[in-house]
PDB file of C-alpha atoms in Angstrom:
ATOM      1  CA  MET A  25      96.117 216.058 238.293  1.00  0.00           C
ATOM      2  CA  GLN A  26      98.223 219.389 238.340  1.00  0.00           C
ATOM      3  CA  ASP A  27      96.715 220.869 235.293  1.00  0.00           C
ATOM      4  CA  ARG A  28      93.222 221.192 237.106  1.00  0.00           C
ATOM      5  CA  PRO A  29      92.236 224.351 238.854  1.00  0.00           C
ATOM      6  CA  SER A  30      92.936 224.326 242.795  1.00  0.00           C
ATOM      7  CA  LEU A  31      89.754 224.550 244.507  1.00  0.00           C
ATOM      8  CA  SER A  32      91.781 225.941 247.571  1.00  0.00           C
ATOM      9  CA  ALA A  33      93.130 228.834 245.801  1.00  0.00           C
ATOM     10  CA  LEU A  34      89.718 229.444 244.087  1.00  0.00           C
ATOM     11  CA  SER A  35      87.662 229.507 247.352  1.00  0.00           C
ATOM     12  CA  ALA A  36      90.060 231.442 249.599  1.00  0.00           C
ATOM     13  CA  PRO A  37      89.171 234.913 248.503  1.00  0.00           C
ATOM     14  CA  LEU A  38      85.485 234.056 248.748  1.00  0.00           C
ATOM     15  CA  ALA A  39      85.877 232.713 252.427  1.00  0.00           C
ATOM     16  CA  ALA A  40      87.711 235.884 253.111  1.00  0.00           C
ATOM     17  CA  ALA A  41      85.067 237.979 251.577  1.00  0.00           C
ATOM     18  CA  LEU A  42      82.347 236.210 253.387  1.00  0.00           C
ATOM     19  CA  VAL A  43      83.905 236.890 256.601  1.00  0.00           C
ATOM     20  CA  ALA A  44      84.845 240.634 255.864  1.00  0.00           C
ATOM     21  CA  ASP A  45      81.180 241.052 255.039  1.00  0.00           C
ATOM     22  CA  ALA A  46      79.755 239.466 258.023  1.00  0.00           C
ATOM     23  CA  ALA A  47      77.884 242.151 259.365  1.00  0.00           C
ATOM     24  CA  GLN A  48      75.892 243.124 256.168  1.00  0.00           C
ATOM     25  CA  LEU A  49      75.319 239.315 255.734  1.00  0.00           C
ATOM     26  CA  ARG A  50      73.854 238.972 259.379  1.00  0.00           C
ATOM     27  CA  ILE A  51      76.403 236.055 259.789  1.00  0.00           C
ATOM     28  CA  GLY A  52      78.558 235.354 262.947  1.00  0.00           C
ATOM     29  CA  ILE A  53      82.211 234.818 263.180  1.00  0.00           C
ATOM     30  CA  ASP A  54      83.670 232.981 265.940  1.00  0.00           C
ATOM     31  CA  ARG A  55      87.116 231.037 266.741  1.00  0.00           C
ATOM     32  CA  VAL A  56      87.408 227.629 267.769  1.00  0.00           C
ATOM     33  CA  ALA A  57      90.624 226.047 268.336  1.00  0.00           C
ATOM     34  CA  GLY A  58      92.241 228.783 266.148  1.00  0.00           C
ATOM     35  CA  ALA A  59      89.835 228.059 263.091  1.00  0.00           C
ATOM     36  CA  THR A  60      87.440 230.494 261.825  1.00  0.00           C
ATOM     37  CA  VAL A  61      83.737 229.381 262.345  1.00  0.00           C
ATOM     38  CA  VAL A  62      81.080 231.250 260.358  1.00  0.00           C
ATOM     39  CA  ASP A  63      77.769 231.167 261.781  1.00  0.00           C
ATOM     40  CA  GLY A  64      75.104 230.942 259.000  1.00  0.00           C
ATOM     41  CA  GLY A  65      72.068 230.851 260.968  1.00  0.00           C
ATOM     42  CA  ILE A  66      72.382 229.305 264.675  1.00  0.00           C
ATOM     43  CA  ALA A  67      72.702 232.200 266.949  1.00  0.00           C
ATOM     44  CA  ARG A  68      72.802 234.896 263.930  1.00  0.00           C
ATOM     45  CA  PRO A  69      69.972 234.946 261.404  1.00  0.00           C
ATOM     46  CA  GLY A  70      71.940 234.969 258.176  1.00  0.00           C
ATOM     47  CA  GLY A  71      69.653 235.378 255.205  1.00  0.00           C
ATOM     48  CA  LEU A  72      69.245 234.366 251.335  1.00  0.00           C
ATOM     49  CA  GLU A  73      72.499 236.313 250.178  1.00  0.00           C
ATOM     50  CA  ALA A  74      74.449 234.570 252.783  1.00  0.00           C
ATOM     51  CA  GLY A  75      73.291 231.124 251.698  1.00  0.00           C
ATOM     52  CA  ARG A  76      73.897 232.299 248.083  1.00  0.00           C
ATOM     53  CA  ARG A  77      77.487 233.359 248.788  1.00  0.00           C
ATOM     54  CA  ILE A  78      77.879 229.999 250.876  1.00  0.00           C
ATOM     55  CA  ALA A  79      76.881 227.979 247.962  1.00  0.00           C
ATOM     56  CA  GLU A  80      79.350 229.622 245.811  1.00  0.00           C
ATOM     57  CA  LEU A  81      81.868 228.880 248.157  1.00  0.00           C
ATOM     58  CA  CYS A  82      80.817 225.063 248.571  1.00  0.00           C
ATOM     59  CA  MET A  83      81.194 224.717 244.832  1.00  0.00           C
ATOM     60  CA  GLY A  84      85.168 225.650 245.268  1.00  0.00           C
ATOM     61  CA  GLY A  85      84.945 229.012 243.155  1.00  0.00           C
ATOM     62  CA  LEU A  86      83.807 226.866 240.090  1.00  0.00           C
ATOM     63  CA  GLY A  87      80.023 227.587 240.270  1.00  0.00           C
ATOM     64  CA  ARG A  88      77.806 230.673 240.130  1.00  0.00           C
ATOM     65  CA  VAL A  89      74.556 230.806 242.141  1.00  0.00           C
ATOM     66  CA  THR A  90      71.536 233.341 241.577  1.00  0.00           C
ATOM     67  CA  LEU A  91      68.260 233.980 242.871  1.00  0.00           C
ATOM     68  CA  GLN A  92      65.691 234.748 240.045  1.00  0.00           C
ATOM     69  CA  ALA A  93      62.112 235.006 239.525  1.00  0.00           C
ATOM     70  CA  ASP A  94      60.066 232.116 238.034  1.00  0.00           C
ATOM     71  CA  THR A  95      57.463 233.636 235.843  1.00  0.00           C
ATOM     72  CA  GLN A  96      55.622 230.224 235.282  1.00  0.00           C
ATOM     73  CA  SER A  97      54.844 229.690 238.999  1.00  0.00           C
ATOM     74  CA  ASP A  98      51.858 231.027 240.645  1.00  0.00           C
ATOM     75  CA  ARG A  99      52.430 230.171 244.222  1.00  0.00           C
ATOM     76  CA  TRP A 100      56.452 229.706 244.376  1.00  0.00           C
ATOM     77  CA  PRO A 101      57.393 232.618 242.582  1.00  0.00           C
ATOM     78  CA  PHE A 102      61.365 232.477 243.035  1.00  0.00           C
ATOM     79  CA  GLN A 103      64.046 229.791 242.436  1.00  0.00           C
ATOM     80  CA  VAL A 104      67.874 228.999 242.970  1.00  0.00           C
ATOM     81  CA  ALA A 105      69.772 228.798 239.477  1.00  0.00           C
ATOM     82  CA  VAL A 106      73.269 227.381 239.510  1.00  0.00           C
ATOM     83  CA  HIS A 107      75.792 226.707 236.695  1.00  0.00           C
ATOM     84  CA  SER A 108      79.323 225.621 236.632  1.00  0.00           C
ATOM     85  CA  THR A 109      82.347 226.007 234.422  1.00  0.00           C
ATOM     86  CA  ASP A 110      83.510 222.399 235.513  1.00  0.00           C
ATOM     87  CA  PRO A 111      80.466 220.606 237.042  1.00  0.00           C
ATOM     88  CA  VAL A 112      82.199 217.452 237.799  1.00  0.00           C
ATOM     89  CA  LEU A 113      84.896 218.946 239.800  1.00  0.00           C
ATOM     90  CA  ALA A 114      82.602 221.614 241.234  1.00  0.00           C
ATOM     91  CA  CYS A 115      79.890 219.495 242.304  1.00  0.00           C
ATOM     92  CA  LEU A 116      81.416 216.121 242.996  1.00  0.00           C
ATOM     93  CA  GLY A 117      84.994 217.443 243.974  1.00  0.00           C
ATOM     94  CA  SER A 118      83.756 220.052 246.243  1.00  0.00           C
ATOM     95  CA  GLN A 119      80.131 220.783 246.828  1.00  0.00           C
ATOM     96  CA  TYR A 120      79.098 216.945 247.475  1.00  0.00           C
ATOM     97  CA  ALA A 121      78.600 216.368 251.169  1.00  0.00           C
ATOM     98  CA  GLY A 122      80.913 213.227 251.186  1.00  0.00           C
ATOM     99  CA  TRP A 123      83.213 213.593 254.203  1.00  0.00           C
ATOM    100  CA  SER A 124      81.677 211.988 257.513  1.00  0.00           C
ATOM    101  CA  LEU A 125      82.811 214.147 260.438  1.00  0.00           C
ATOM    102  CA  SER A 126      82.148 212.833 263.879  1.00  0.00           C
ATOM    103  CA  HIS A 127      83.600 213.212 267.443  1.00  0.00           C
ATOM    104  CA  LYS A 128      82.354 211.817 270.836  1.00  0.00           C
ATOM    105  CA  ASP A 129      83.442 212.509 274.470  1.00  0.00           C
ATOM    106  CA  GLU A 130      82.126 212.746 277.858  1.00  0.00           C
ATOM    107  CA  ALA A 131      80.509 216.184 277.025  1.00  0.00           C
ATOM    108  CA  GLY A 132      78.266 214.732 273.988  1.00  0.00           C
ATOM    109  CA  SER A 133      78.663 213.959 270.414  1.00  0.00           C
ATOM    110  CA  PHE A 134      78.804 215.722 267.104  1.00  0.00           C
ATOM    111  CA  PHE A 135      78.177 214.830 263.577  1.00  0.00           C
ATOM    112  CA  ALA A 136      77.889 216.417 260.334  1.00  0.00           C
ATOM    113  CA  LEU A 137      78.727 215.656 256.772  1.00  0.00           C
ATOM    114  CA  GLY A 138      81.449 217.877 255.281  1.00  0.00           C
ATOM    115  CA  SER A 139      81.155 219.367 251.964  1.00  0.00           C
ATOM    116  CA  GLY A 140      83.340 222.302 250.018  1.00  0.00           C
ATOM    117  CA  PRO A 141      86.832 222.592 248.633  1.00  0.00           C
ATOM    118  CA  GLY A 142      88.437 221.134 251.832  1.00  0.00           C
ATOM    119  CA  ARG A 143      87.500 217.645 250.845  1.00  0.00           C
ATOM    120  CA  ALA A 144      89.942 217.403 248.146  1.00  0.00           C
ATOM    121  CA  MET A 145      92.758 218.432 250.428  1.00  0.00           C
ATOM    122  CA  ALA A 146      91.733 215.741 252.870  1.00  0.00           C
ATOM    123  CA  ARG A 147      90.953 213.063 250.188  1.00  0.00           C
ATOM    124  CA  LYS A 148      89.208 210.760 252.809  1.00  0.00           C
ATOM    125  CA  GLU A 149      86.776 209.540 249.946  1.00  0.00           C
ATOM    126  CA  THR A 150      87.652 207.140 247.292  1.00  0.00           C
ATOM    127  CA  LEU A 151      85.621 209.166 244.953  1.00  0.00           C
ATOM    128  CA  PHE A 152      88.702 211.430 244.514  1.00  0.00           C
ATOM    129  CA  ASP A 153      90.394 208.603 242.937  1.00  0.00           C
ATOM    130  CA  GLU A 154      87.810 207.945 240.415  1.00  0.00           C
ATOM    131  CA  LEU A 155      87.927 211.815 239.692  1.00  0.00           C
ATOM    132  CA  GLY A 156      91.676 211.647 239.558  1.00  0.00           C
ATOM    133  CA  TYR A 157      92.004 214.816 241.536  1.00  0.00           C
ATOM    134  CA  GLY A 158      93.754 216.215 244.589  1.00  0.00           C
ATOM    135  CA  ASP A 159      94.460 219.635 246.037  1.00  0.00           C
ATOM    136  CA  SER A 160      96.677 221.288 248.448  1.00  0.00           C
ATOM    137  CA  GLY A 161      96.878 225.003 249.679  1.00  0.00           C
ATOM    138  CA  ASP A 162      97.507 227.142 252.616  1.00  0.00           C
ATOM    139  CA  HIS A 163      93.848 227.358 253.534  1.00  0.00           C
ATOM    140  CA  ALA A 164      91.041 225.081 253.616  1.00  0.00           C
ATOM    141  CA  VAL A 165      87.049 225.635 253.798  1.00  0.00           C
ATOM    142  CA  LEU A 166      84.491 223.157 254.643  1.00  0.00           C
ATOM    143  CA  VAL A 167      80.632 223.935 254.921  1.00  0.00           C
ATOM    144  CA  LEU A 168      78.816 222.039 257.475  1.00  0.00           C
ATOM    145  CA  GLU A 169      74.701 221.622 257.345  1.00  0.00           C
ATOM    146  CA  SER A 170      74.681 221.701 261.328  1.00  0.00           C
ATOM    147  CA  GLY A 171      72.633 223.567 263.980  1.00  0.00           C
ATOM    148  CA  THR A 172      75.722 223.066 266.416  1.00  0.00           C
ATOM    149  CA  VAL A 173      79.100 224.060 266.470  1.00  0.00           C
ATOM    150  CA  PRO A 174      81.997 221.461 266.178  1.00  0.00           C
ATOM    151  CA  PRO A 175      84.312 220.505 269.341  1.00  0.00           C
ATOM    152  CA  ALA A 176      87.670 221.957 269.247  1.00  0.00           C
ATOM    153  CA  LEU A 177      89.179 218.461 268.858  1.00  0.00           C
ATOM    154  CA  LEU A 178      87.406 217.607 265.900  1.00  0.00           C
ATOM    155  CA  VAL A 179      88.276 221.035 264.384  1.00  0.00           C
ATOM    156  CA  GLU A 180      91.799 220.224 265.190  1.00  0.00           C
ATOM    157  CA  ARG A 181      91.513 216.952 263.270  1.00  0.00           C
ATOM    158  CA  ILE A 182      90.003 218.481 260.433  1.00  0.00           C
ATOM    159  CA  ALA A 183      92.650 221.101 259.855  1.00  0.00           C
ATOM    160  CA  ALA A 184      95.458 218.140 260.231  1.00  0.00           C
ATOM    161  CA  ASP A 185      93.663 216.109 257.764  1.00  0.00           C
ATOM    162  CA  CYS A 186      93.810 219.162 255.255  1.00  0.00           C
ATOM    163  CA  GLY A 187      97.278 219.757 255.840  1.00  0.00           C
ATOM    164  CA  VAL A 188      96.673 223.038 257.151  1.00  0.00           C
ATOM    165  CA  ALA A 189      97.123 224.896 260.494  1.00  0.00           C
ATOM    166  CA  PRO A 190      93.671 225.400 262.536  1.00  0.00           C
ATOM    167  CA  GLU A 191      94.291 229.109 261.879  1.00  0.00           C
ATOM    168  CA  ARG A 192      94.042 228.535 258.253  1.00  0.00           C
ATOM    169  CA  LEU A 193      90.735 226.787 258.163  1.00  0.00           C
ATOM    170  CA  THR A 194      87.270 228.189 257.799  1.00  0.00           C
ATOM    171  CA  LEU A 195      84.184 226.089 258.742  1.00  0.00           C
ATOM    172  CA  VAL A 196      80.791 227.465 257.629  1.00  0.00           C
ATOM    173  CA  LEU A 197      77.748 226.200 259.482  1.00  0.00           C
ATOM    174  CA  THR A 198      74.208 226.547 257.943  1.00  0.00           C
ATOM    175  CA  PRO A 199      71.511 224.917 259.879  1.00  0.00           C
ATOM    176  CA  THR A 200      68.927 223.279 257.624  1.00  0.00           C
ATOM    177  CA  ALA A 201      66.049 225.494 258.780  1.00  0.00           C
ATOM    178  CA  SER A 202      67.727 228.603 258.213  1.00  0.00           C
ATOM    179  CA  LEU A 203      67.387 231.013 255.277  1.00  0.00           C
ATOM    180  CA  ALA A 204      70.992 230.545 254.311  1.00  0.00           C
ATOM    181  CA  GLY A 205      70.564 226.674 254.654  1.00  0.00           C
ATOM    182  CA  THR A 206      67.699 226.406 252.691  1.00  0.00           C
ATOM    183  CA  VAL A 207      69.518 228.453 249.790  1.00  0.00           C
ATOM    184  CA  GLN A 208      72.700 226.281 249.899  1.00  0.00           C
ATOM    185  CA  ILE A 209      71.018 223.035 249.861  1.00  0.00           C
ATOM    186  CA  VAL A 210      68.518 224.115 247.244  1.00  0.00           C
ATOM    187  CA  ALA A 211      71.750 225.024 245.046  1.00  0.00           C
ATOM    188  CA  ARG A 212      72.683 221.348 245.058  1.00  0.00           C
ATOM    189  CA  VAL A 213      70.110 220.949 242.327  1.00  0.00           C
ATOM    190  CA  LEU A 214      73.000 220.318 239.705  1.00  0.00           C
ATOM    191  CA  GLU A 215      75.209 218.426 242.461  1.00  0.00           C
ATOM    192  CA  VAL A 216      72.517 215.779 242.928  1.00  0.00           C
ATOM    193  CA  ALA A 217      71.969 215.559 239.347  1.00  0.00           C
ATOM    194  CA  LEU A 218      76.020 214.659 238.824  1.00  0.00           C
ATOM    195  CA  HIS A 219      75.981 212.255 241.617  1.00  0.00           C
ATOM    196  CA  LYS A 220      73.192 210.409 240.080  1.00  0.00           C
ATOM    197  CA  VAL A 221      75.097 210.502 236.822  1.00  0.00           C
ATOM    198  CA  HIS A 222      77.937 208.999 238.656  1.00  0.00           C
ATOM    199  CA  ALA A 223      75.688 206.370 240.329  1.00  0.00           C
ATOM    200  CA  LEU A 224      74.274 205.245 237.013  1.00  0.00           C
ATOM    201  CA  GLY A 225      77.750 204.646 235.407  1.00  0.00           C
ATOM    202  CA  PHE A 226      77.759 207.258 232.852  1.00  0.00           C
ATOM    203  CA  PRO A 227      81.131 208.260 232.156  1.00  0.00           C
ATOM    204  CA  LEU A 228      82.060 211.639 234.036  1.00  0.00           C
ATOM    205  CA  HIS A 229      84.545 212.920 231.401  1.00  0.00           C
ATOM    206  CA  ASP A 230      81.740 213.017 228.871  1.00  0.00           C
ATOM    207  CA  VAL A 231      80.062 215.725 231.092  1.00  0.00           C
ATOM    208  CA  VAL A 232      81.081 218.962 229.606  1.00  0.00           C
ATOM    209  CA  ASP A 233      78.735 221.480 231.172  1.00  0.00           C
ATOM    210  CA  GLY A 234      75.692 221.919 233.320  1.00  0.00           C
ATOM    211  CA  ILE A 235      73.009 224.064 234.590  1.00  0.00           C
ATOM    212  CA  GLY A 236      70.238 223.514 236.957  1.00  0.00           C
ATOM    213  CA  VAL A 237      67.399 225.381 238.598  1.00  0.00           C
ATOM    214  CA  ALA A 238      64.896 224.694 241.579  1.00  0.00           C
ATOM    215  CA  PRO A 239      62.305 226.530 243.302  1.00  0.00           C
ATOM    216  CA  LEU A 240      63.138 228.450 246.699  1.00  0.00           C
ATOM    217  CA  PRO A 241      60.892 226.786 249.510  1.00  0.00           C
ATOM    218  CA  PRO A 242      59.795 228.237 252.535  1.00  0.00           C
ATOM    219  CA  PRO A 243      62.188 227.356 255.645  1.00  0.00           C
ATOM    220  CA  GLY A 244      60.754 224.523 257.531  1.00  0.00           C
ATOM    221  CA  LYS A 245      60.143 224.863 261.257  1.00  0.00           C
ATOM    222  CA  GLY A 246      62.339 222.183 262.543  1.00  0.00           C
ATOM    223  CA  PHE A 247      64.993 219.848 260.780  1.00  0.00           C
ATOM    224  CA  VAL A 248      62.730 217.219 259.414  1.00  0.00           C
ATOM    225  CA  GLU A 249      60.451 219.705 257.859  1.00  0.00           C
ATOM    226  CA  ALA A 250      63.186 221.770 256.541  1.00  0.00           C
ATOM    227  CA  MET A 251      64.915 218.433 255.142  1.00  0.00           C
ATOM    228  CA  GLY A 252      61.777 217.645 253.414  1.00  0.00           C
ATOM    229  CA  ARG A 253      60.804 220.981 251.891  1.00  0.00           C
ATOM    230  CA  THR A 254      64.509 221.453 250.437  1.00  0.00           C
ATOM    231  CA  ASN A 255      64.578 217.836 249.145  1.00  0.00           C
ATOM    232  CA  ASP A 256      61.201 218.219 247.668  1.00  0.00           C
ATOM    233  CA  ALA A 257      62.316 221.438 245.718  1.00  0.00           C
ATOM    234  CA  ILE A 258      64.578 219.306 243.866  1.00  0.00           C
ATOM    235  CA  LEU A 259      62.797 216.081 243.614  1.00  0.00           C
ATOM    236  CA  PHE A 260      59.584 217.700 242.361  1.00  0.00           C
ATOM    237  CA  GLY A 261      60.758 221.196 241.209  1.00  0.00           C
ATOM    238  CA  GLY A 262      64.173 220.838 239.911  1.00  0.00           C
ATOM    239  CA  THR A 263      65.335 221.030 236.294  1.00  0.00           C
ATOM    240  CA  VAL A 264      68.688 220.162 235.290  1.00  0.00           C
ATOM    241  CA  GLN A 265      70.413 220.437 231.580  1.00  0.00           C
ATOM    242  CA  LEU A 266      73.600 218.471 231.130  1.00  0.00           C
ATOM    243  CA  PHE A 267      75.828 219.062 227.870  1.00  0.00           C
ATOM    244  CA  VAL A 268      77.609 215.852 227.214  1.00  0.00           C
ATOM    245  CA  THR A 269      79.832 214.202 224.473  1.00  0.00           C
ATOM    246  CA  GLY A 270      79.487 210.652 223.182  1.00  0.00           C
ATOM    247  CA  PRO A 271      76.682 208.925 221.174  1.00  0.00           C
ATOM    248  CA  ASP A 272      72.925 210.068 221.048  1.00  0.00           C
ATOM    249  CA  ASP A 273      71.628 206.724 222.468  1.00  0.00           C
ATOM    250  CA  ALA A 274      73.569 207.122 225.622  1.00  0.00           C
ATOM    251  CA  ALA A 275      72.515 210.910 226.154  1.00  0.00           C
ATOM    252  CA  ALA A 276      68.869 209.639 225.676  1.00  0.00           C
ATOM    253  CA  ASP A 277      69.182 206.895 228.130  1.00  0.00           C
ATOM    254  CA  LEU A 278      70.780 209.272 230.732  1.00  0.00           C
ATOM    255  CA  ALA A 279      67.784 211.605 230.103  1.00  0.00           C
ATOM    256  CA  GLN A 280      65.141 208.736 230.830  1.00  0.00           C
ATOM    257  CA  ARG A 281      67.089 207.469 233.865  1.00  0.00           C
ATOM    258  CA  LEU A 282      68.187 210.495 235.752  1.00  0.00           C
ATOM    259  CA  PRO A 283      65.165 212.156 236.958  1.00  0.00           C
ATOM    260  CA  SER A 284      63.697 211.513 240.536  1.00  0.00           C
ATOM    261  CA  THR A 285      60.499 209.990 238.775  1.00  0.00           C
ATOM    262  CA  GLU A 286      62.326 206.929 237.944  1.00  0.00           C
ATOM    263  CA  SER A 287      62.746 205.843 241.909  1.00  0.00           C
ATOM    264  CA  ARG A 288      60.593 203.496 243.711  1.00  0.00           C
ATOM    265  CA  ASP A 289      60.000 205.946 246.412  1.00  0.00           C
ATOM    266  CA  TYR A 290      58.981 208.671 244.360  1.00  0.00           C
ATOM    267  CA  GLY A 291      55.400 210.002 244.766  1.00  0.00           C
ATOM    268  CA  ARG A 292      55.235 211.286 248.192  1.00  0.00           C
ATOM    269  CA  PRO A 293      56.892 214.344 250.189  1.00  0.00           C
ATOM    270  CA  PHE A 294      60.199 213.293 251.297  1.00  0.00           C
ATOM    271  CA  ALA A 295      59.281 214.114 255.096  1.00  0.00           C
ATOM    272  CA  GLU A 296      56.660 211.506 254.592  1.00  0.00           C
ATOM    273  CA  VAL A 297      59.114 208.827 252.943  1.00  0.00           C
ATOM    274  CA  PHE A 298      61.668 209.702 255.648  1.00  0.00           C
ATOM    275  CA  ALA A 299      59.001 208.834 258.386  1.00  0.00           C
ATOM    276  CA  ALA A 300      58.027 205.652 256.641  1.00  0.00           C
ATOM    277  CA  VAL A 301      61.289 204.138 256.872  1.00  0.00           C
ATOM    278  CA  ASN A 302      61.696 205.186 260.787  1.00  0.00           C
ATOM    279  CA  LYS A 303      63.946 208.100 259.931  1.00  0.00           C
ATOM    280  CA  ASP A 304      66.831 205.733 258.403  1.00  0.00           C
ATOM    281  CA  PHE A 305      68.109 208.028 255.725  1.00  0.00           C
ATOM    282  CA  TYR A 306      69.913 204.746 254.044  1.00  0.00           C
ATOM    283  CA  ALA A 307      66.642 202.979 253.879  1.00  0.00           C
ATOM    284  CA  ILE A 308      65.505 205.349 251.198  1.00  0.00           C
ATOM    285  CA  ASP A 309      66.314 204.377 247.516  1.00  0.00           C
ATOM    286  CA  PRO A 310      69.459 206.416 246.591  1.00  0.00           C
ATOM    287  CA  LEU A 311      68.108 207.008 243.071  1.00  0.00           C
ATOM    288  CA  LEU A 312      65.389 209.282 244.604  1.00  0.00           C
ATOM    289  CA  PHE A 313      67.983 212.048 244.907  1.00  0.00           C
ATOM    290  CA  ALA A 314      67.619 213.661 241.618  1.00  0.00           C
ATOM    291  CA  PRO A 315      65.874 216.642 239.929  1.00  0.00           C
ATOM    292  CA  ALA A 316      62.481 216.269 238.576  1.00  0.00           C
ATOM    293  CA  ARG A 317      63.271 216.718 235.091  1.00  0.00           C
ATOM    294  CA  ALA A 318      66.331 216.441 233.018  1.00  0.00           C
ATOM    295  CA  VAL A 319      67.453 217.716 229.402  1.00  0.00           C
ATOM    296  CA  VAL A 320      70.654 215.987 228.156  1.00  0.00           C
ATOM    297  CA  THR A 321      72.136 217.664 225.105  1.00  0.00           C
ATOM    298  CA  ALA A 322      74.700 215.529 222.888  1.00  0.00           C
ATOM    299  CA  LEU A 323      76.793 218.198 221.456  1.00  0.00           C
ATOM    300  CA  GLU A 324      77.901 216.118 218.420  1.00  0.00           C
ATOM    301  CA  SER A 325      74.737 215.671 217.049  1.00  0.00           C
ATOM    302  CA  GLY A 326      72.967 218.943 218.725  1.00  0.00           C
ATOM    303  CA  ARG A 327      69.908 216.571 219.875  1.00  0.00           C
ATOM    304  CA  SER A 328      68.468 216.875 223.101  1.00  0.00           C
ATOM    305  CA  PHE A 329      66.708 214.434 225.126  1.00  0.00           C
ATOM    306  CA  HIS A 330      64.123 214.921 227.724  1.00  0.00           C
ATOM    307  CA  GLY A 331      62.979 212.783 230.834  1.00  0.00           C
ATOM    308  CA  GLY A 332      60.776 213.305 234.114  1.00  0.00           C
ATOM    309  CA  HIS A 333      58.329 215.904 234.862  1.00  0.00           C
ATOM    310  CA  LEU A 334      57.697 218.649 237.422  1.00  0.00           C
ATOM    311  CA  ALA A 335      55.067 218.217 239.877  1.00  0.00           C
ATOM    312  CA  SER A 336      53.749 221.717 241.331  1.00  0.00           C
ATOM    313  CA  GLY A 337      51.111 219.886 243.397  1.00  0.00           C
ATOM    314  CA  MET A 338      53.558 218.087 245.365  1.00  0.00           C
ATOM    315  CA  LEU A 339      55.485 221.187 245.868  1.00  0.00           C
ATOM    316  CA  ASP A 340      52.294 222.704 247.416  1.00  0.00           C
ATOM    317  CA  ARG A 341      51.871 219.921 249.681  1.00  0.00           C
ATOM    318  CA  SER A 342      55.463 219.946 251.015  1.00  0.00           C
ATOM    319  CA  PHE A 343      55.755 223.723 251.277  1.00  0.00           C
ATOM    320  CA  GLY A 344      52.560 224.135 253.378  1.00  0.00           C
ATOM    321  CA  GLY A 345      50.362 226.304 250.925  1.00  0.00           C
TER     322      GLY A 345
END
């Protein structure tokens, strides 16, 4: 466990730089219970670059995110690309939104899923036992896909769970419908693939490297539309290539089973799927959450296997023309 990189150590300078560059990134910096709270699109506009940097922070300093042109697309000409030096730790150990955070009192309730390097310090998820990873440090960072600021009592509890003083905690808030939120969600194209790799039972230690890309959608007007568009960017427009060890037949099987096209709920924009299950997120087939297309390269043989396909017409339908 100790020979793995420290996500806390790698992410601390990224968090500090985000705060230092707040003015030029059009993000806000506030304090709640002593913790630093970064407003990535609630009262401040934020933007694409803020989202790009937040996405890298969310990967614990083990990932790189770029915005680039897609010369093959007539209607959606830009895309979010992501790769990682340690995709399993960066995506599942940090970027995955696996920490459920909630608080309720007479003033109301708050709920969000926490992602980012602070998860590995709190280790509230059994996933970390499977990864064989834990982290400690003097600074914790979490990213919350939220349009409201968490209450002070919850902030204090998060800091305690991470083993740091509140003054050493940074919470980054990116509403789903914001520009920064749009980028940081679509930048999960590789993470979504790794999560499905895990769900399919493919050995994580055989995943050596990975890269992914998905189109940059226009932000939605409200939460449901925004959630739909960011999901559809991955489900219908995302491509991931994984480089794996092990036999060719295992790589070929993974390439076929990994794409979103293999899900029973594939075929409609995500917002429509969500409405059809009465907005019960957990009623949706979990195997839907995957990139549209997968390439799996078996390093020992040098062969590559392909599965799934892009669906540009579905992107047009989802993104609003």
